[in-house]
């Protein structure tokens, strides 16, 4: 089992809809979780971090964490075509390094 | 504040040739990472430095890859000799020591022909 699992997609949503991106992780001791956005041909950009169970909101983005279920999600409200990108889930491993999932490709259709 | 700077952006070499990538982290960031990203995959750690010390190089293929971080600032990643399977994007990132999220550079896209 890979340490961080994501559905590779593509996930297609219409403009203005809510996009829901999911991630599961295998290390129950993990404490820090991140979402990165990567546009095609560009490097990953940190958009959200979450450390406690529950929701964390930042503008149109909401990260959700459930440590009991080892599950992290990212909701994007009022999705825009500019949100079309690959979203990478990352978990801080026991060595202190970030372990990334394969990413979910999101396409927002006008 | 300048971000993480990498060069070159693109490199095309023939197999068996050597290649080197350079990274200048954000000023004051003690921790520097080299990641490799294959097409359609997430980044995978090659090596992590805390100041000058390589604290995690367990995923670095040491038969052909080497890295250094002189004076705890700039870093160089080298491949010698390159193989076709080394074609990928090589990403450098930096963070404050113990920092929770880190900043990536623009990456070097390597093509081995």
PDB file of N, CA and C in Angstrom, chain B:
ATOM      1  N   UNK B   1      10.996  39.041  -1.509  1.00  0.00           N
ATOM      2  CA  UNK B   1      11.910  37.918  -1.180  1.00  0.00           C
ATOM      3  C   UNK B   1      12.005  36.986  -2.382  1.00  0.00           C
ATOM      4  N   UNK B   2      13.225  36.702  -2.800  1.00  0.00           N
ATOM      5  CA  UNK B   2      13.411  35.794  -3.922  1.00  0.00           C
ATOM      6  C   UNK B   2      13.021  34.401  -3.491  1.00  0.00           C
ATOM      7  N   UNK B   3      12.467  33.641  -4.427  1.00  0.00           N
ATOM      8  CA  UNK B   3      12.097  32.269  -4.142  1.00  0.00           C
ATOM      9  C   UNK B   3      13.273  31.342  -4.295  1.00  0.00           C
ATOM     10  N   UNK B   4      12.976  30.046  -4.384  1.00  0.00           N
ATOM     11  CA  UNK B   4      14.007  29.048  -4.633  1.00  0.00           C
ATOM     12  C   UNK B   4      14.374  29.122  -6.117  1.00  0.00           C
ATOM     13  N   UNK B   5      15.653  29.273  -6.377  1.00  0.00           N
ATOM     14  CA  UNK B   5      16.117  29.436  -7.748  1.00  0.00           C
ATOM     15  C   UNK B   5      16.834  28.172  -8.198  1.00  0.00           C
ATOM     16  N   UNK B   6      16.436  27.662  -9.350  1.00  0.00           N
ATOM     17  CA  UNK B   6      17.068  26.487  -9.917  1.00  0.00           C
ATOM     18  C   UNK B   6      17.559  26.791 -11.322  1.00  0.00           C
ATOM     19  N   UNK B   7      18.633  26.141 -11.691  1.00  0.00           N
ATOM     20  CA  UNK B   7      19.090  26.212 -13.086  1.00  0.00           C
ATOM     21  C   UNK B   7      19.799  24.919 -13.450  1.00  0.00           C
ATOM     22  N   UNK B   8      19.791  24.565 -14.725  1.00  0.00           N
ATOM     23  CA  UNK B   8      19.026  25.203 -15.796  1.00  0.00           C
ATOM     24  C   UNK B   8      17.561  24.816 -15.717  1.00  0.00           C
ATOM     25  N   UNK B   9      16.702  25.432 -16.501  1.00  0.00           N
ATOM     26  CA  UNK B   9      15.280  25.051 -16.549  1.00  0.00           C
ATOM     27  C   UNK B   9      15.091  23.773 -17.359  1.00  0.00           C
ATOM     28  N   UNK B  10      15.865  23.645 -18.403  1.00  0.00           N
ATOM     29  CA  UNK B  10      15.770  22.478 -19.282  1.00  0.00           C
ATOM     30  C   UNK B  10      17.177  21.991 -19.614  1.00  0.00           C
ATOM     31  N   UNK B  11      17.284  20.650 -19.754  1.00  0.00           N
ATOM     32  CA  UNK B  11      18.572  20.086 -20.136  1.00  0.00           C
ATOM     33  C   UNK B  11      18.311  18.829 -20.948  1.00  0.00           C
ATOM     34  N   UNK B  12      18.951  18.757 -22.115  1.00  0.00           N
ATOM     35  CA  UNK B  12      18.875  17.561 -22.949  1.00  0.00           C
ATOM     36  C   UNK B  12      20.279  17.026 -23.094  1.00  0.00           C
ATOM     37  N   UNK B  13      20.475  15.768 -22.745  1.00  0.00           N
ATOM     38  CA  UNK B  13      21.805  15.171 -22.849  1.00  0.00           C
ATOM     39  C   UNK B  13      21.666  13.776 -23.433  1.00  0.00           C
ATOM     40  N   UNK B  14      22.783  13.272 -23.924  1.00  0.00           N
ATOM     41  CA  UNK B  14      22.811  11.902 -24.396  1.00  0.00           C
ATOM     42  C   UNK B  14      23.093  10.980 -23.211  1.00  0.00           C
ATOM     43  N   UNK B  15      22.580   9.765 -23.311  1.00  0.00           N
ATOM     44  CA  UNK B  15      22.819   8.809 -22.227  1.00  0.00           C
ATOM     45  C   UNK B  15      24.314   8.590 -22.049  1.00  0.00           C
ATOM     46  N   UNK B  16      24.670   8.299 -20.819  1.00  0.00           N
ATOM     47  CA  UNK B  16      26.046   8.091 -20.385  1.00  0.00           C
ATOM     48  C   UNK B  16      26.814   9.390 -20.149  1.00  0.00           C
ATOM     49  N   UNK B  17      26.229  10.532 -20.484  1.00  0.00           N
ATOM     50  CA  UNK B  17      26.870  11.808 -20.215  1.00  0.00           C
ATOM     51  C   UNK B  17      26.565  12.254 -18.791  1.00  0.00           C
ATOM     52  N   UNK B  18      27.426  13.109 -18.210  1.00  0.00           N
ATOM     53  CA  UNK B  18      27.132  13.657 -16.887  1.00  0.00           C
ATOM     54  C   UNK B  18      26.243  14.888 -16.991  1.00  0.00           C
ATOM     55  N   UNK B  19      25.555  15.199 -15.892  1.00  0.00           N
ATOM     56  CA  UNK B  19      24.717  16.406 -15.850  1.00  0.00           C
ATOM     57  C   UNK B  19      24.676  16.900 -14.406  1.00  0.00           C
ATOM     58  N   UNK B  20      24.542  18.195 -14.252  1.00  0.00           N
ATOM     59  CA  UNK B  20      24.480  18.776 -12.913  1.00  0.00           C
ATOM     60  C   UNK B  20      23.372  19.809 -12.850  1.00  0.00           C
ATOM     61  N   UNK B  21      22.720  19.875 -11.703  1.00  0.00           N
ATOM     62  CA  UNK B  21      21.650  20.844 -11.465  1.00  0.00           C
ATOM     63  C   UNK B  21      22.043  21.677 -10.244  1.00  0.00           C
ATOM     64  N   UNK B  22      21.642  22.945 -10.277  1.00  0.00           N
ATOM     65  CA  UNK B  22      22.004  23.863  -9.200  1.00  0.00           C
ATOM     66  C   UNK B  22      20.773  24.444  -8.546  1.00  0.00           C
ATOM     67  N   UNK B  23      20.848  24.665  -7.240  1.00  0.00           N
ATOM     68  CA  UNK B  23      19.721  25.216  -6.491  1.00  0.00           C
ATOM     69  C   UNK B  23      20.215  26.240  -5.476  1.00  0.00           C
ATOM     70  N   UNK B  24      19.537  27.371  -5.441  1.00  0.00           N
ATOM     71  CA  UNK B  24      19.787  28.395  -4.427  1.00  0.00           C
ATOM     72  C   UNK B  24      18.510  28.556  -3.615  1.00  0.00           C
ATOM     73  N   UNK B  25      18.513  28.176  -2.331  1.00  0.00           N
ATOM     74  CA  UNK B  25      17.273  28.207  -1.540  1.00  0.00           C
ATOM     75  C   UNK B  25      16.902  29.623  -1.109  1.00  0.00           C
ATOM     76  N   UNK B  26      15.756  29.746  -0.495  1.00  0.00           N
ATOM     77  CA  UNK B  26      15.321  31.021   0.079  1.00  0.00           C
ATOM     78  C   UNK B  26      16.280  31.386   1.207  1.00  0.00           C
ATOM     79  N   UNK B  27      16.659  32.645   1.260  1.00  0.00           N
ATOM     80  CA  UNK B  27      17.610  33.100   2.261  1.00  0.00           C
ATOM     81  C   UNK B  27      17.120  32.766   3.671  1.00  0.00           C
ATOM     82  N   UNK B  28      17.996  32.138   4.448  1.00  0.00           N
ATOM     83  CA  UNK B  28      17.645  31.797   5.829  1.00  0.00           C
ATOM     84  C   UNK B  28      17.043  30.416   6.006  1.00  0.00           C
ATOM     85  N   UNK B  29      16.709  29.767   4.897  1.00  0.00           N
ATOM     86  CA  UNK B  29      16.153  28.418   4.991  1.00  0.00           C
ATOM     87  C   UNK B  29      17.282  27.415   5.188  1.00  0.00           C
ATOM     88  N   UNK B  30      17.264  26.746   6.354  1.00  0.00           N
ATOM     89  CA  UNK B  30      18.321  25.801   6.676  1.00  0.00           C
ATOM     90  C   UNK B  30      18.164  24.477   5.948  1.00  0.00           C
ATOM     91  N   UNK B  31      16.922  24.119   5.668  1.00  0.00           N
ATOM     92  CA  UNK B  31      16.643  22.789   5.127  1.00  0.00           C
ATOM     93  C   UNK B  31      16.441  22.864   3.615  1.00  0.00           C
ATOM     94  N   UNK B  32      17.110  21.979   2.916  1.00  0.00           N
ATOM     95  CA  UNK B  32      17.023  21.938   1.456  1.00  0.00           C
ATOM     96  C   UNK B  32      16.733  20.510   1.013  1.00  0.00           C
ATOM     97  N   UNK B  33      15.850  20.382   0.041  1.00  0.00           N
ATOM     98  CA  UNK B  33      15.416  19.074  -0.449  1.00  0.00           C
ATOM     99  C   UNK B  33      15.617  19.009  -1.961  1.00  0.00           C
ATOM    100  N   UNK B  34      15.986  17.829  -2.425  1.00  0.00           N
ATOM    101  CA  UNK B  34      15.909  17.512  -3.842  1.00  0.00           C
ATOM    102  C   UNK B  34      14.852  16.425  -4.027  1.00  0.00           C
ATOM    103  N   UNK B  35      13.896  16.713  -4.911  1.00  0.00           N
ATOM    104  CA  UNK B  35      12.853  15.760  -5.252  1.00  0.00           C
ATOM    105  C   UNK B  35      12.939  15.449  -6.744  1.00  0.00           C
ATOM    106  N   UNK B  36      12.458  14.287  -7.105  1.00  0.00           N
ATOM    107  CA  UNK B  36      12.338  13.867  -8.491  1.00  0.00           C
ATOM    108  C   UNK B  36      10.858  13.670  -8.782  1.00  0.00           C
ATOM    109  N   UNK B  37      10.401  14.189  -9.918  1.00  0.00           N
ATOM    110  CA  UNK B  37       9.001  14.014 -10.299  1.00  0.00           C
ATOM    111  C   UNK B  37       8.913  13.450 -11.705  1.00  0.00           C
ATOM    112  N   UNK B  38       8.396  12.236 -11.812  1.00  0.00           N
ATOM    113  CA  UNK B  38       8.111  11.641 -13.108  1.00  0.00           C
ATOM    114  C   UNK B  38       6.729  12.073 -13.568  1.00  0.00           C
ATOM    115  N   UNK B  39       6.505  11.999 -14.859  1.00  0.00           N
ATOM    116  CA  UNK B  39       5.241  12.426 -15.447  1.00  0.00           C
ATOM    117  C   UNK B  39       4.073  11.665 -14.829  1.00  0.00           C
ATOM    118  N   UNK B  40       3.080  12.396 -14.342  1.00  0.00           N
ATOM    119  CA  UNK B  40       1.892  11.763 -13.776  1.00  0.00           C
ATOM    120  C   UNK B  40       2.075  11.240 -12.365  1.00  0.00           C
ATOM    121  N   UNK B  41       3.200  11.546 -11.758  1.00  0.00           N
ATOM    122  CA  UNK B  41       3.493  11.089 -10.405  1.00  0.00           C
ATOM    123  C   UNK B  41       3.717  12.283  -9.480  1.00  0.00           C
ATOM    124  N   UNK B  42       3.627  12.020  -8.180  1.00  0.00           N
ATOM    125  CA  UNK B  42       3.985  13.054  -7.222  1.00  0.00           C
ATOM    126  C   UNK B  42       5.489  13.106  -7.032  1.00  0.00           C
ATOM    127  N   UNK B  43       5.986  14.202  -6.460  1.00  0.00           N
ATOM    128  CA  UNK B  43       7.422  14.296  -6.187  1.00  0.00           C
ATOM    129  C   UNK B  43       7.872  13.217  -5.207  1.00  0.00           C
ATOM    130  N   UNK B  44       9.093  12.715  -5.441  1.00  0.00           N
ATOM    131  CA  UNK B  44       9.680  11.709  -4.552  1.00  0.00           C
ATOM    132  C   UNK B  44      11.015  12.236  -4.049  1.00  0.00           C
ATOM    133  N   UNK B  45      11.222  12.116  -2.746  1.00  0.00           N
ATOM    134  CA  UNK B  45      12.432  12.674  -2.139  1.00  0.00           C
ATOM    135  C   UNK B  45      13.681  11.912  -2.577  1.00  0.00           C
ATOM    136  N   UNK B  46      14.717  12.667  -2.950  1.00  0.00           N
ATOM    137  CA  UNK B  46      16.033  12.090  -3.221  1.00  0.00           C
ATOM    138  C   UNK B  46      16.954  12.285  -2.022  1.00  0.00           C
ATOM    139  N   UNK B  47      17.005  13.528  -1.510  1.00  0.00           N
ATOM    140  CA  UNK B  47      17.928  13.838  -0.421  1.00  0.00           C
ATOM    141  C   UNK B  47      17.443  15.069   0.317  1.00  0.00           C
ATOM    142  N   UNK B  48      17.716  15.113   1.620  1.00  0.00           N
ATOM    143  CA  UNK B  48      17.393  16.283   2.450  1.00  0.00           C
ATOM    144  C   UNK B  48      18.654  16.716   3.186  1.00  0.00           C
ATOM    145  N   UNK B  49      18.895  18.029   3.164  1.00  0.00           N
ATOM    146  CA  UNK B  49      20.003  18.625   3.897  1.00  0.00           C
ATOM    147  C   UNK B  49      19.483  19.483   5.046  1.00  0.00           C
ATOM    148  N   UNK B  50      20.129  19.366   6.191  1.00  0.00           N
ATOM    149  CA  UNK B  50      19.975  20.347   7.269  1.00  0.00           C
ATOM    150  C   UNK B  50      21.317  21.075   7.342  1.00  0.00           C
ATOM    151  N   UNK B  51      21.296  22.328   6.929  1.00  0.00           N
ATOM    152  CA  UNK B  51      22.547  23.079   6.751  1.00  0.00           C
ATOM    153  C   UNK B  51      23.456  22.297   5.789  1.00  0.00           C
ATOM    154  N   UNK B  52      24.680  21.971   6.178  1.00  0.00           N
ATOM    155  CA  UNK B  52      25.565  21.256   5.246  1.00  0.00           C
ATOM    156  C   UNK B  52      25.382  19.739   5.280  1.00  0.00           C
ATOM    157  N   UNK B  53      24.681  19.245   6.274  1.00  0.00           N
ATOM    158  CA  UNK B  53      24.623  17.810   6.500  1.00  0.00           C
ATOM    159  C   UNK B  53      23.475  17.152   5.763  1.00  0.00           C
ATOM    160  N   UNK B  54      23.774  16.075   5.038  1.00  0.00           N
ATOM    161  CA  UNK B  54      22.739  15.268   4.390  1.00  0.00           C
ATOM    162  C   UNK B  54      22.134  14.350   5.449  1.00  0.00           C
ATOM    163  N   UNK B  55      20.915  14.646   5.885  1.00  0.00           N
ATOM    164  CA  UNK B  55      20.317  13.890   6.993  1.00  0.00           C
ATOM    165  C   UNK B  55      19.435  12.749   6.507  1.00  0.00           C
ATOM    166  N   UNK B  56      19.051  12.774   5.234  1.00  0.00           N
ATOM    167  CA  UNK B  56      18.274  11.673   4.677  1.00  0.00           C
ATOM    168  C   UNK B  56      18.616  11.542   3.214  1.00  0.00           C
ATOM    169  N   UNK B  57      19.422  10.561   2.874  1.00  0.00           N
ATOM    170  CA  UNK B  57      19.758  10.288   1.465  1.00  0.00           C
ATOM    171  C   UNK B  57      19.433   8.850   1.114  1.00  0.00           C
ATOM    172  N   UNK B  58      18.510   8.274   1.844  1.00  0.00           N
ATOM    173  CA  UNK B  58      18.202   6.857   1.669  1.00  0.00           C
ATOM    174  C   UNK B  58      17.613   6.539   0.287  1.00  0.00           C
ATOM    175  N   UNK B  59      16.998   7.520  -0.371  1.00  0.00           N
ATOM    176  CA  UNK B  59      16.390   7.284  -1.681  1.00  0.00           C
ATOM    177  C   UNK B  59      17.283   7.745  -2.829  1.00  0.00           C
ATOM    178  N   UNK B  60      18.467   8.191  -2.535  1.00  0.00           N
ATOM    179  CA  UNK B  60      19.376   8.660  -3.583  1.00  0.00           C
ATOM    180  C   UNK B  60      20.150   7.470  -4.158  1.00  0.00           C
ATOM    181  N   UNK B  61      20.030   7.225  -5.475  1.00  0.00           N
ATOM    182  CA  UNK B  61      20.792   6.115  -6.094  1.00  0.00           C
ATOM    183  C   UNK B  61      22.272   6.470  -6.140  1.00  0.00           C
ATOM    184  N   UNK B  62      23.002   6.017  -5.154  1.00  0.00           N
ATOM    185  CA  UNK B  62      24.349   6.526  -4.938  1.00  0.00           C
ATOM    186  C   UNK B  62      25.368   6.016  -5.961  1.00  0.00           C
ATOM    187  N   UNK B  63      24.972   5.015  -6.766  1.00  0.00           N
ATOM    188  CA  UNK B  63      25.915   4.549  -7.778  1.00  0.00           C
ATOM    189  C   UNK B  63      26.110   5.578  -8.871  1.00  0.00           C
ATOM    190  N   UNK B  64      25.100   6.421  -9.090  1.00  0.00           N
ATOM    191  CA  UNK B  64      25.224   7.406 -10.175  1.00  0.00           C
ATOM    192  C   UNK B  64      24.875   8.833  -9.762  1.00  0.00           C
ATOM    193  N   UNK B  65      24.203   8.984  -8.652  1.00  0.00           N
ATOM    194  CA  UNK B  65      23.780  10.306  -8.187  1.00  0.00           C
ATOM    195  C   UNK B  65      24.669  10.761  -7.030  1.00  0.00           C
ATOM    196  N   UNK B  66      24.964  12.034  -7.023  1.00  0.00           N
ATOM    197  CA  UNK B  66      25.669  12.628  -5.891  1.00  0.00           C
ATOM    198  C   UNK B  66      25.134  14.034  -5.673  1.00  0.00           C
ATOM    199  N   UNK B  67      25.276  14.516  -4.458  1.00  0.00           N
ATOM    200  CA  UNK B  67      24.812  15.865  -4.146  1.00  0.00           C
ATOM    201  C   UNK B  67      25.750  16.485  -3.130  1.00  0.00           C
ATOM    202  N   UNK B  68      25.778  17.799  -3.144  1.00  0.00           N
ATOM    203  CA  UNK B  68      26.551  18.512  -2.135  1.00  0.00           C
ATOM    204  C   UNK B  68      25.873  19.832  -1.816  1.00  0.00           C
ATOM    205  N   UNK B  69      26.143  20.314  -0.617  1.00  0.00           N
ATOM    206  CA  UNK B  69      25.611  21.616  -0.200  1.00  0.00           C
ATOM    207  C   UNK B  69      26.709  22.312   0.593  1.00  0.00           C
ATOM    208  N   UNK B  70      27.564  22.970  -0.135  1.00  0.00           N
ATOM    209  CA  UNK B  70      28.698  23.637   0.475  1.00  0.00           C
ATOM    210  C   UNK B  70      28.240  24.890   1.206  1.00  0.00           C
ATOM    211  N   UNK B  71      28.787  25.120   2.398  1.00  0.00           N
ATOM    212  CA  UNK B  71      28.506  26.305   3.209  1.00  0.00           C
ATOM    213  C   UNK B  71      27.038  26.411   3.601  1.00  0.00           C
ATOM    214  N   UNK B  72      26.294  25.329   3.439  1.00  0.00           N
ATOM    215  CA  UNK B  72      24.913  25.326   3.903  1.00  0.00           C
ATOM    216  C   UNK B  72      23.967  26.218   3.137  1.00  0.00           C
ATOM    217  N   UNK B  73      24.348  26.592   1.904  1.00  0.00           N
ATOM    218  CA  UNK B  73      23.461  27.472   1.132  1.00  0.00           C
ATOM    219  C   UNK B  73      23.108  26.775  -0.180  1.00  0.00           C
ATOM    220  N   UNK B  74      23.856  27.076  -1.247  1.00  0.00           N
ATOM    221  CA  UNK B  74      23.571  26.475  -2.552  1.00  0.00           C
ATOM    222  C   UNK B  74      23.811  24.975  -2.525  1.00  0.00           C
ATOM    223  N   UNK B  75      23.136  24.294  -3.445  1.00  0.00           N
ATOM    224  CA  UNK B  75      23.317  22.856  -3.556  1.00  0.00           C
ATOM    225  C   UNK B  75      23.419  22.459  -5.020  1.00  0.00           C
ATOM    226  N   UNK B  76      24.159  21.378  -5.267  1.00  0.00           N
ATOM    227  CA  UNK B  76      24.295  20.819  -6.609  1.00  0.00           C
ATOM    228  C   UNK B  76      23.950  19.350  -6.570  1.00  0.00           C
ATOM    229  N   UNK B  77      23.144  18.911  -7.518  1.00  0.00           N
ATOM    230  CA  UNK B  77      22.815  17.503  -7.701  1.00  0.00           C
ATOM    231  C   UNK B  77      23.438  17.050  -9.017  1.00  0.00           C
ATOM    232  N   UNK B  78      24.159  15.944  -8.978  1.00  0.00           N
ATOM    233  CA  UNK B  78      24.844  15.469 -10.177  1.00  0.00           C
ATOM    234  C   UNK B  78      24.423  14.039 -10.501  1.00  0.00           C
ATOM    235  N   UNK B  79      24.374  13.752 -11.796  1.00  0.00           N
ATOM    236  CA  UNK B  79      24.129  12.395 -12.272  1.00  0.00           C
ATOM    237  C   UNK B  79      25.267  12.042 -13.225  1.00  0.00           C
ATOM    238  N   UNK B  80      25.918  10.928 -12.965  1.00  0.00           N
ATOM    239  CA  UNK B  80      26.998  10.476 -13.832  1.00  0.00           C
ATOM    240  C   UNK B  80      27.168   8.970 -13.729  1.00  0.00           C
ATOM    241  N   UNK B  81      26.931   8.227 -14.799  1.00  0.00           N
ATOM    242  CA  UNK B  81      26.414   8.662 -16.091  1.00  0.00           C
ATOM    243  C   UNK B  81      24.888   8.646 -16.103  1.00  0.00           C
ATOM    244  N   UNK B  82      24.305   9.488 -16.929  1.00  0.00           N
ATOM    245  CA  UNK B  82      22.844   9.533 -17.028  1.00  0.00           C
ATOM    246  C   UNK B  82      22.327   8.348 -17.829  1.00  0.00           C
ATOM    247  N   UNK B  83      21.144   7.875 -17.435  1.00  0.00           N
ATOM    248  CA  UNK B  83      20.450   6.808 -18.143  1.00  0.00           C
ATOM    249  C   UNK B  83      19.117   7.331 -18.678  1.00  0.00           C
ATOM    250  N   UNK B  84      18.553   6.611 -19.637  1.00  0.00           N
ATOM    251  CA  UNK B  84      17.290   7.047 -20.238  1.00  0.00           C
ATOM    252  C   UNK B  84      16.209   7.227 -19.175  1.00  0.00           C
ATOM    253  N   UNK B  85      16.198   6.343 -18.170  1.00  0.00           N
ATOM    254  CA  UNK B  85      15.187   6.391 -17.119  1.00  0.00           C
ATOM    255  C   UNK B  85      15.319   7.573 -16.175  1.00  0.00           C
ATOM    256  N   UNK B  86      16.389   8.342 -16.310  1.00  0.00           N
ATOM    257  CA  UNK B  86      16.567   9.520 -15.460  1.00  0.00           C
ATOM    258  C   UNK B  86      15.796  10.731 -15.979  1.00  0.00           C
ATOM    259  N   UNK B  87      15.195  10.596 -17.155  1.00  0.00           N
ATOM    260  CA  UNK B  87      14.392  11.696 -17.695  1.00  0.00           C
ATOM    261  C   UNK B  87      13.231  11.985 -16.754  1.00  0.00           C
ATOM    262  N   UNK B  88      13.184  13.206 -16.245  1.00  0.00           N
ATOM    263  CA  UNK B  88      12.198  13.584 -15.233  1.00  0.00           C
ATOM    264  C   UNK B  88      12.390  15.059 -14.932  1.00  0.00           C
ATOM    265  N   UNK B  89      11.572  15.556 -14.015  1.00  0.00           N
ATOM    266  CA  UNK B  89      11.766  16.910 -13.491  1.00  0.00           C
ATOM    267  C   UNK B  89      12.417  16.798 -12.118  1.00  0.00           C
ATOM    268  N   UNK B  90      13.498  17.549 -11.932  1.00  0.00           N
ATOM    269  CA  UNK B  90      14.217  17.559 -10.662  1.00  0.00           C
ATOM    270  C   UNK B  90      13.877  18.865  -9.947  1.00  0.00           C
ATOM    271  N   UNK B  91      13.244  18.703  -8.780  1.00  0.00           N
ATOM    272  CA  UNK B  91      12.745  19.846  -8.029  1.00  0.00           C
ATOM    273  C   UNK B  91      13.592  20.065  -6.780  1.00  0.00           C
ATOM    274  N   UNK B  92      13.917  21.298  -6.525  1.00  0.00           N
ATOM    275  CA  UNK B  92      14.575  21.682  -5.287  1.00  0.00           C
ATOM    276  C   UNK B  92      13.563  22.434  -4.436  1.00  0.00           C
ATOM    277  N   UNK B  93      13.589  22.226  -3.133  1.00  0.00           N
ATOM    278  CA  UNK B  93      12.700  22.937  -2.218  1.00  0.00           C
ATOM    279  C   UNK B  93      13.492  23.319  -0.975  1.00  0.00           C
ATOM    280  N   UNK B  94      13.000  24.327  -0.278  1.00  0.00           N
ATOM    281  CA  UNK B  94      13.653  24.716   0.972  1.00  0.00           C
ATOM    282  C   UNK B  94      12.622  25.090   2.016  1.00  0.00           C
ATOM    283  N   UNK B  95      13.034  25.021   3.281  1.00  0.00           N
ATOM    284  CA  UNK B  95      12.157  25.406   4.383  1.00  0.00           C
ATOM    285  C   UNK B  95      13.017  25.815   5.565  1.00  0.00           C
ATOM    286  N   UNK B  96      12.390  26.490   6.513  1.00  0.00           N
ATOM    287  CA  UNK B  96      13.057  26.715   7.783  1.00  0.00           C
ATOM    288  C   UNK B  96      13.210  25.367   8.479  1.00  0.00           C
ATOM    289  N   UNK B  97      14.215  25.238   9.333  1.00  0.00           N
ATOM    290  CA  UNK B  97      14.425  23.972  10.030  1.00  0.00           C
ATOM    291  C   UNK B  97      13.189  23.639  10.840  1.00  0.00           C
ATOM    292  N   UNK B  98      12.650  22.438  10.595  1.00  0.00           N
ATOM    293  CA  UNK B  98      11.429  22.054  11.270  1.00  0.00           C
ATOM    294  C   UNK B  98      10.187  22.667  10.667  1.00  0.00           C
ATOM    295  N   UNK B  99      10.369  23.388   9.556  1.00  0.00           N
ATOM    296  CA  UNK B  99       9.245  24.048   8.906  1.00  0.00           C
ATOM    297  C   UNK B  99       8.232  23.049   8.395  1.00  0.00           C
ATOM    298  N   UNK B 100       7.002  23.435   8.427  1.00  0.00           N
ATOM    299  CA  UNK B 100       5.959  22.490   8.108  1.00  0.00           C
ATOM    300  C   UNK B 100       5.633  22.413   6.625  1.00  0.00           C
ATOM    301  N   UNK B 101       5.748  23.474   5.927  1.00  0.00           N
ATOM    302  CA  UNK B 101       5.513  23.413   4.487  1.00  0.00           C
ATOM    303  C   UNK B 101       6.732  23.961   3.808  1.00  0.00           C
ATOM    304  N   UNK B 102       6.989  23.527   2.575  1.00  0.00           N
ATOM    305  CA  UNK B 102       8.148  24.118   1.945  1.00  0.00           C
ATOM    306  C   UNK B 102       7.856  24.632   0.556  1.00  0.00           C
ATOM    307  N   UNK B 103       8.789  25.443   0.079  1.00  0.00           N
ATOM    308  CA  UNK B 103       8.646  26.152  -1.178  1.00  0.00           C
ATOM    309  C   UNK B 103       9.520  25.477  -2.219  1.00  0.00           C
ATOM    310  N   UNK B 104       8.910  25.201  -3.363  1.00  0.00           N
ATOM    311  CA  UNK B 104       9.640  24.569  -4.460  1.00  0.00           C
ATOM    312  C   UNK B 104      10.196  25.613  -5.418  1.00  0.00           C
ATOM    313  N   UNK B 105      11.309  25.265  -6.045  1.00  0.00           N
ATOM    314  CA  UNK B 105      11.813  26.025  -7.177  1.00  0.00           C
ATOM    315  C   UNK B 105      11.073  25.613  -8.433  1.00  0.00           C
ATOM    316  N   UNK B 106      11.451  26.221  -9.540  1.00  0.00           N
ATOM    317  CA  UNK B 106      10.755  25.983 -10.809  1.00  0.00           C
ATOM    318  C   UNK B 106      11.106  24.644 -11.432  1.00  0.00           C
ATOM    319  N   UNK B 107      12.153  23.987 -10.931  1.00  0.00           N
ATOM    320  CA  UNK B 107      12.505  22.663 -11.424  1.00  0.00           C
ATOM    321  C   UNK B 107      13.407  22.678 -12.639  1.00  0.00           C
ATOM    322  N   UNK B 108      14.084  21.564 -12.862  1.00  0.00           N
ATOM    323  CA  UNK B 108      14.876  21.331 -14.073  1.00  0.00           C
ATOM    324  C   UNK B 108      14.298  20.120 -14.773  1.00  0.00           C
ATOM    325  N   UNK B 109      13.877  20.321 -16.010  1.00  0.00           N
ATOM    326  CA  UNK B 109      13.347  19.199 -16.792  1.00  0.00           C
ATOM    327  C   UNK B 109      14.506  18.569 -17.559  1.00  0.00           C
ATOM    328  N   UNK B 110      14.834  17.328 -17.203  1.00  0.00           N
ATOM    329  CA  UNK B 110      15.934  16.608 -17.844  1.00  0.00           C
ATOM    330  C   UNK B 110      15.381  15.615 -18.852  1.00  0.00           C
ATOM    331  N   UNK B 111      15.933  15.653 -20.038  1.00  0.00           N
ATOM    332  CA  UNK B 111      15.625  14.661 -21.060  1.00  0.00           C
ATOM    333  C   UNK B 111      16.914  13.965 -21.446  1.00  0.00           C
ATOM    334  N   UNK B 112      16.936  12.648 -21.296  1.00  0.00           N
ATOM    335  CA  UNK B 112      18.102  11.854 -21.678  1.00  0.00           C
ATOM    336  C   UNK B 112      17.746  11.092 -22.958  1.00  0.00           C
ATOM    337  N   UNK B 113      18.550  11.303 -23.998  1.00  0.00           N
ATOM    338  CA  UNK B 113      18.250  10.681 -25.306  1.00  0.00           C
ATOM    339  C   UNK B 113      19.326   9.662 -25.691  1.00  0.00           C
TER     340      UNK B 113
END
